[in-house]
Coordinates of C-alpha atoms and ligand atoms in Angstrom, one line a residue:
M1 CA 68.9 38.1 -24.4
M2 CA 68.5 40.4 -27.4
R3 CA 66.4 40.6 -30.5
L4 CA 68.2 39.2 -33.4
D5 CA 67.3 42.0 -35.8
K6 CA 68.5 44.6 -33.2
M7 CA 71.8 42.8 -32.8
L8 CA 72.3 42.6 -36.6
S9 CA 71.3 46.2 -37.2
N10 CA 73.6 47.4 -34.4
L11 CA 76.3 45.6 -36.2
K12 CA 75.5 47.4 -39.4
Y13 CA 74.3 44.4 -41.4
G14 CA 71.3 46.6 -42.5
S15 CA 68.1 48.2 -41.3
R16 CA 65.7 46.1 -39.3
S17 CA 63.5 45.7 -42.4
E18 CA 66.4 44.7 -44.6
I19 CA 67.3 42.1 -42.0
K20 CA 63.7 40.9 -42.0
N21 CA 64.1 40.3 -45.7
Y22 CA 67.3 38.4 -45.2
A23 CA 65.5 36.1 -42.9
R24 CA 62.6 35.6 -45.4
Q25 CA 65.2 34.8 -48.0
S26 CA 66.7 32.1 -45.7
R27 CA 70.0 33.8 -45.5
I28 CA 70.3 33.7 -41.7
T29 CA 71.0 30.7 -39.4
V30 CA 71.0 30.5 -35.7
N31 CA 72.9 27.6 -34.3
G32 CA 72.8 26.0 -37.7
E33 CA 69.1 26.3 -38.2
T34 CA 67.7 28.6 -40.9
I35 CA 65.3 31.1 -39.4
K36 CA 62.4 32.8 -41.1
D37 CA 61.7 35.6 -38.6
S38 CA 64.3 38.1 -37.5
D39 CA 62.4 39.3 -34.4
I40 CA 63.3 36.2 -32.3
S41 CA 65.2 36.6 -29.1
I42 CA 68.7 35.2 -28.9
D43 CA 71.7 35.2 -26.6
P44 CA 74.3 37.1 -28.7
L45 CA 77.1 35.8 -26.5
K46 CA 76.2 32.1 -26.9
D47 CA 74.1 31.6 -30.0
Q48 CA 76.0 31.2 -33.2
V49 CA 74.5 33.5 -35.9
M50 CA 75.5 33.3 -39.6
I51 CA 74.6 35.5 -42.5
D52 CA 75.1 34.0 -46.0
G53 CA 77.3 31.3 -44.3
E54 CA 79.5 33.9 -42.6
L55 CA 79.8 33.8 -38.8
V56 CA 78.6 37.0 -37.1
F57 CA 81.2 38.4 -34.6
Y58 CA 79.6 39.9 -31.5
R59 CA 80.9 41.5 -28.3
E60 CA 79.1 43.7 -25.9
S61 CA 82.2 45.9 -25.6
I62 CA 85.3 46.2 -27.7
Y63 CA 88.6 47.6 -26.5
L64 CA 91.5 48.0 -28.9
M65 CA 95.0 49.5 -28.5
M66 CA 96.4 51.1 -31.6
N67 CA 99.7 52.5 -32.5
K68 CA 98.5 55.7 -34.2
P69 CA 100.7 56.7 -37.0
M70 CA 101.6 60.4 -37.7
G71 CA 99.3 61.9 -40.2
V72 CA 96.2 60.0 -39.0
I73 CA 93.5 62.0 -37.3
C74 CA 91.6 61.1 -34.2
A75 CA 88.3 61.9 -35.9
S76 CA 85.9 59.6 -37.7
V77 CA 85.6 61.9 -40.7
D78 CA 87.9 64.5 -42.1
D79 CA 88.6 66.3 -45.4
M80 CA 92.3 66.6 -45.0
Y81 CA 93.7 63.7 -43.0
K82 CA 93.1 59.9 -42.9
P83 CA 90.7 59.2 -40.0
Y84 CA 91.7 56.4 -37.5
T85 CA 88.5 54.5 -38.4
T86 CA 89.9 53.8 -41.9
L87 CA 92.6 51.7 -40.2
I88 CA 90.1 49.4 -38.6
D89 CA 89.2 46.2 -40.4
A90 CA 86.5 43.6 -40.0
P91 CA 85.0 42.5 -37.6
F92 CA 85.9 45.6 -35.5
N93 CA 84.7 48.1 -38.1
R94 CA 81.1 47.1 -37.4
F95 CA 81.4 48.7 -33.9
D96 CA 81.2 52.5 -33.2
L97 CA 84.6 52.9 -31.6
N98 CA 85.7 56.2 -30.0
V99 CA 89.1 57.3 -28.9
C100 CA 89.9 57.4 -25.2
G101 CA 92.0 60.5 -25.2
R102 CA 92.9 61.9 -28.6
L103 CA 96.3 62.5 -30.1
D104 CA 97.1 65.3 -32.5
V105 CA 97.4 64.5 -36.1
D106 CA 101.2 64.9 -36.0
S107 CA 101.6 62.9 -32.7
E108 CA 102.0 59.1 -32.7
G109 CA 101.6 56.2 -30.3
L110 CA 99.1 54.6 -28.0
I111 CA 95.4 55.2 -28.4
V112 CA 92.7 53.1 -26.9
L113 CA 89.5 52.6 -28.9
T114 CA 86.2 51.5 -27.4
N115 CA 82.4 51.5 -27.7
D116 CA 82.2 51.5 -23.9
G117 CA 81.2 55.0 -23.0
E118 CA 81.6 54.5 -19.3
F119 CA 85.1 53.2 -19.6
L120 CA 86.0 56.1 -22.0
H121 CA 84.8 58.6 -19.5
K122 CA 86.9 57.1 -16.7
V123 CA 90.0 57.2 -18.8
I124 CA 89.6 60.9 -19.8
S125 CA 87.9 62.4 -16.8
P126 CA 90.3 64.6 -14.8
K127 CA 88.5 63.2 -11.7
H128 CA 90.2 59.8 -12.2
D129 CA 93.6 61.3 -12.6
I130 CA 94.9 58.7 -15.1
Y131 CA 98.4 59.6 -16.2
K132 CA 99.4 59.5 -19.8
T133 CA 103.1 59.3 -20.6
Y134 CA 104.7 60.8 -23.6
Y135 CA 108.2 60.6 -25.1
V136 CA 109.0 64.1 -26.3
T137 CA 111.7 65.3 -28.7
L138 CA 112.3 69.0 -28.3
R139 CA 113.8 71.7 -30.5
D140 CA 116.3 72.9 -27.8
P141 CA 118.0 71.1 -25.0
L142 CA 115.7 70.9 -22.0
S143 CA 116.5 73.1 -19.1
S144 CA 114.6 74.6 -16.1
Y145 CA 111.5 72.7 -16.5
Q146 CA 110.6 72.8 -12.7
S147 CA 107.6 75.1 -13.5
L148 CA 106.0 72.3 -15.5
E149 CA 106.3 70.1 -12.4
K150 CA 104.4 72.7 -10.4
G151 CA 101.8 73.8 -13.0
V152 CA 101.8 76.5 -15.7
M153 CA 99.2 78.7 -17.3
I154 CA 98.4 77.6 -20.8
K155 CA 95.3 78.1 -23.0
D156 CA 92.8 75.2 -23.2
G157 CA 91.0 74.1 -26.4
A158 CA 88.6 77.1 -26.1
E159 CA 91.6 79.5 -25.7
R160 CA 90.7 80.1 -22.1
P161 CA 93.5 80.4 -19.5
Y162 CA 94.1 77.0 -17.8
L163 CA 96.4 76.1 -15.0
T164 CA 97.9 72.6 -15.6
K165 CA 98.2 70.1 -12.8
P166 CA 101.8 69.1 -11.8
A167 CA 103.5 67.1 -14.5
K168 CA 106.1 64.4 -13.9
I169 CA 109.2 64.9 -16.0
F170 CA 111.8 62.2 -16.2
D171 CA 114.5 60.5 -18.4
V172 CA 115.7 63.9 -19.4
S173 CA 118.5 63.7 -21.9
K174 CA 119.5 66.7 -24.0
N175 CA 116.6 67.2 -26.4
T176 CA 114.4 64.4 -25.2
C177 CA 112.4 63.5 -22.1
R178 CA 109.4 61.7 -20.8
I179 CA 106.4 63.6 -19.4
S180 CA 103.4 62.2 -17.6
I181 CA 100.2 64.3 -17.2
S182 CA 96.8 63.4 -16.0
E183 CA 94.9 65.7 -18.2
G184 CA 94.4 66.1 -21.9
K185 CA 93.7 69.6 -22.9
F186 CA 94.1 70.5 -26.6
H187 CA 97.8 70.5 -27.5
Q188 CA 98.6 70.3 -23.8
V189 CA 102.1 68.9 -23.9
K190 CA 103.1 71.2 -26.8
R191 CA 101.6 74.2 -25.0
M192 CA 103.4 73.3 -21.8
F193 CA 106.8 73.2 -23.4
E194 CA 106.0 76.4 -25.3
F195 CA 105.5 78.0 -22.0
I196 CA 109.1 77.3 -21.1
G197 CA 110.3 78.7 -24.4
N198 CA 110.9 75.3 -26.1
E199 CA 109.1 73.5 -28.9
V200 CA 107.9 69.9 -29.3
K201 CA 109.2 68.4 -32.5
N202 CA 107.9 64.9 -32.0
L203 CA 105.4 63.5 -29.5
K204 CA 104.8 59.8 -28.9
R205 CA 102.4 58.5 -26.3
E206 CA 103.9 55.4 -24.7
K207 CA 101.6 54.7 -21.8
I208 CA 98.1 55.3 -20.4
G209 CA 97.8 54.5 -16.7
L210 CA 100.1 51.5 -16.3
L211 CA 99.4 50.2 -19.8
D212 CA 102.4 50.4 -22.2
L213 CA 102.1 50.5 -25.9
D214 CA 102.8 47.0 -27.2
K215 CA 106.1 47.3 -29.0
A216 CA 105.1 44.7 -31.5
L217 CA 102.5 47.0 -32.9
L218 CA 103.8 48.8 -35.9
P219 CA 102.3 52.3 -36.7
G220 CA 98.7 51.6 -37.8
D221 CA 98.5 48.2 -36.2
Y222 CA 96.0 47.4 -33.4
R223 CA 94.9 44.6 -31.3
E224 CA 92.3 43.8 -28.7
L225 CA 93.2 44.5 -25.0
T226 CA 93.0 41.7 -22.4
A227 CA 91.0 42.1 -19.2
I228 CA 94.2 42.6 -17.3
E229 CA 95.4 45.3 -19.6
L230 CA 92.0 47.1 -19.2
E231 CA 92.6 47.2 -15.5
L232 CA 96.2 48.5 -16.0
I233 CA 94.7 51.5 -17.9
L234 CA 92.8 52.6 -14.9
K235 CA 95.8 52.4 -12.5
N236 CA 98.5 54.8 -11.7
E237 CA 101.9 54.3 -10.2
Ligands
LIG301 N1 99.7 66.8 -26.0 C1 99.8 67.4 -27.2 O1 100.2 68.5 -27.3 N2 99.5 66.7 -28.3 C2 99.0 65.4 -28.2 O2 98.8 64.8 -29.2 C3 98.9 64.8 -26.9 C4 99.2 65.6 -25.8

């Protein structure tokens, strides 16, 4: 159970006092009945709430997968680039969605967005060792990459020396390969290939845990994840 005014203010319909006024103005119905007081207790998962005749969409937790396009930044505000939040439409834009493992502005592919802090932590925490898989296009043909499979010294986001965990490299073909890593230091994949004297020209995240990016999602598209897909994220091969 939850207070109606709390639910509606969490969903950004207005401040509690604005919502109180909406109720006084007979603009809110619960299960078809106009209510006059917004401090009533409701079951947000069962009761049907409408404002000005429009159904209020409620979920405790939201989980989306998005195919992040190049040029979009994994920040909610930015002066230079388009933030990912601008790609999210109603009703999901009423929720405070964070990115589970950011991608650089010039990288593309799978990002998972959620308002579930615990889930987000599990996905990004090194303790849980969730592998993220990237399709990499390189400047030069790939050779002698064994050091990446052992671990190399790169700089982390704070420019401190950082020893990477062993990466899995596969599907090697001339200037492309796939790499799976269970960490997400700033520019990590780029810095790892820099270590072996190469340069990442294009980076696409295809997979988190066992969850593949839905190929039907065009860059900028997103959709909700199913319960089964959420479990796949937290699994490794
Ligand atoms: N590694 C990078 O260098 N960039 C990304 O966007 C993701 C992983």
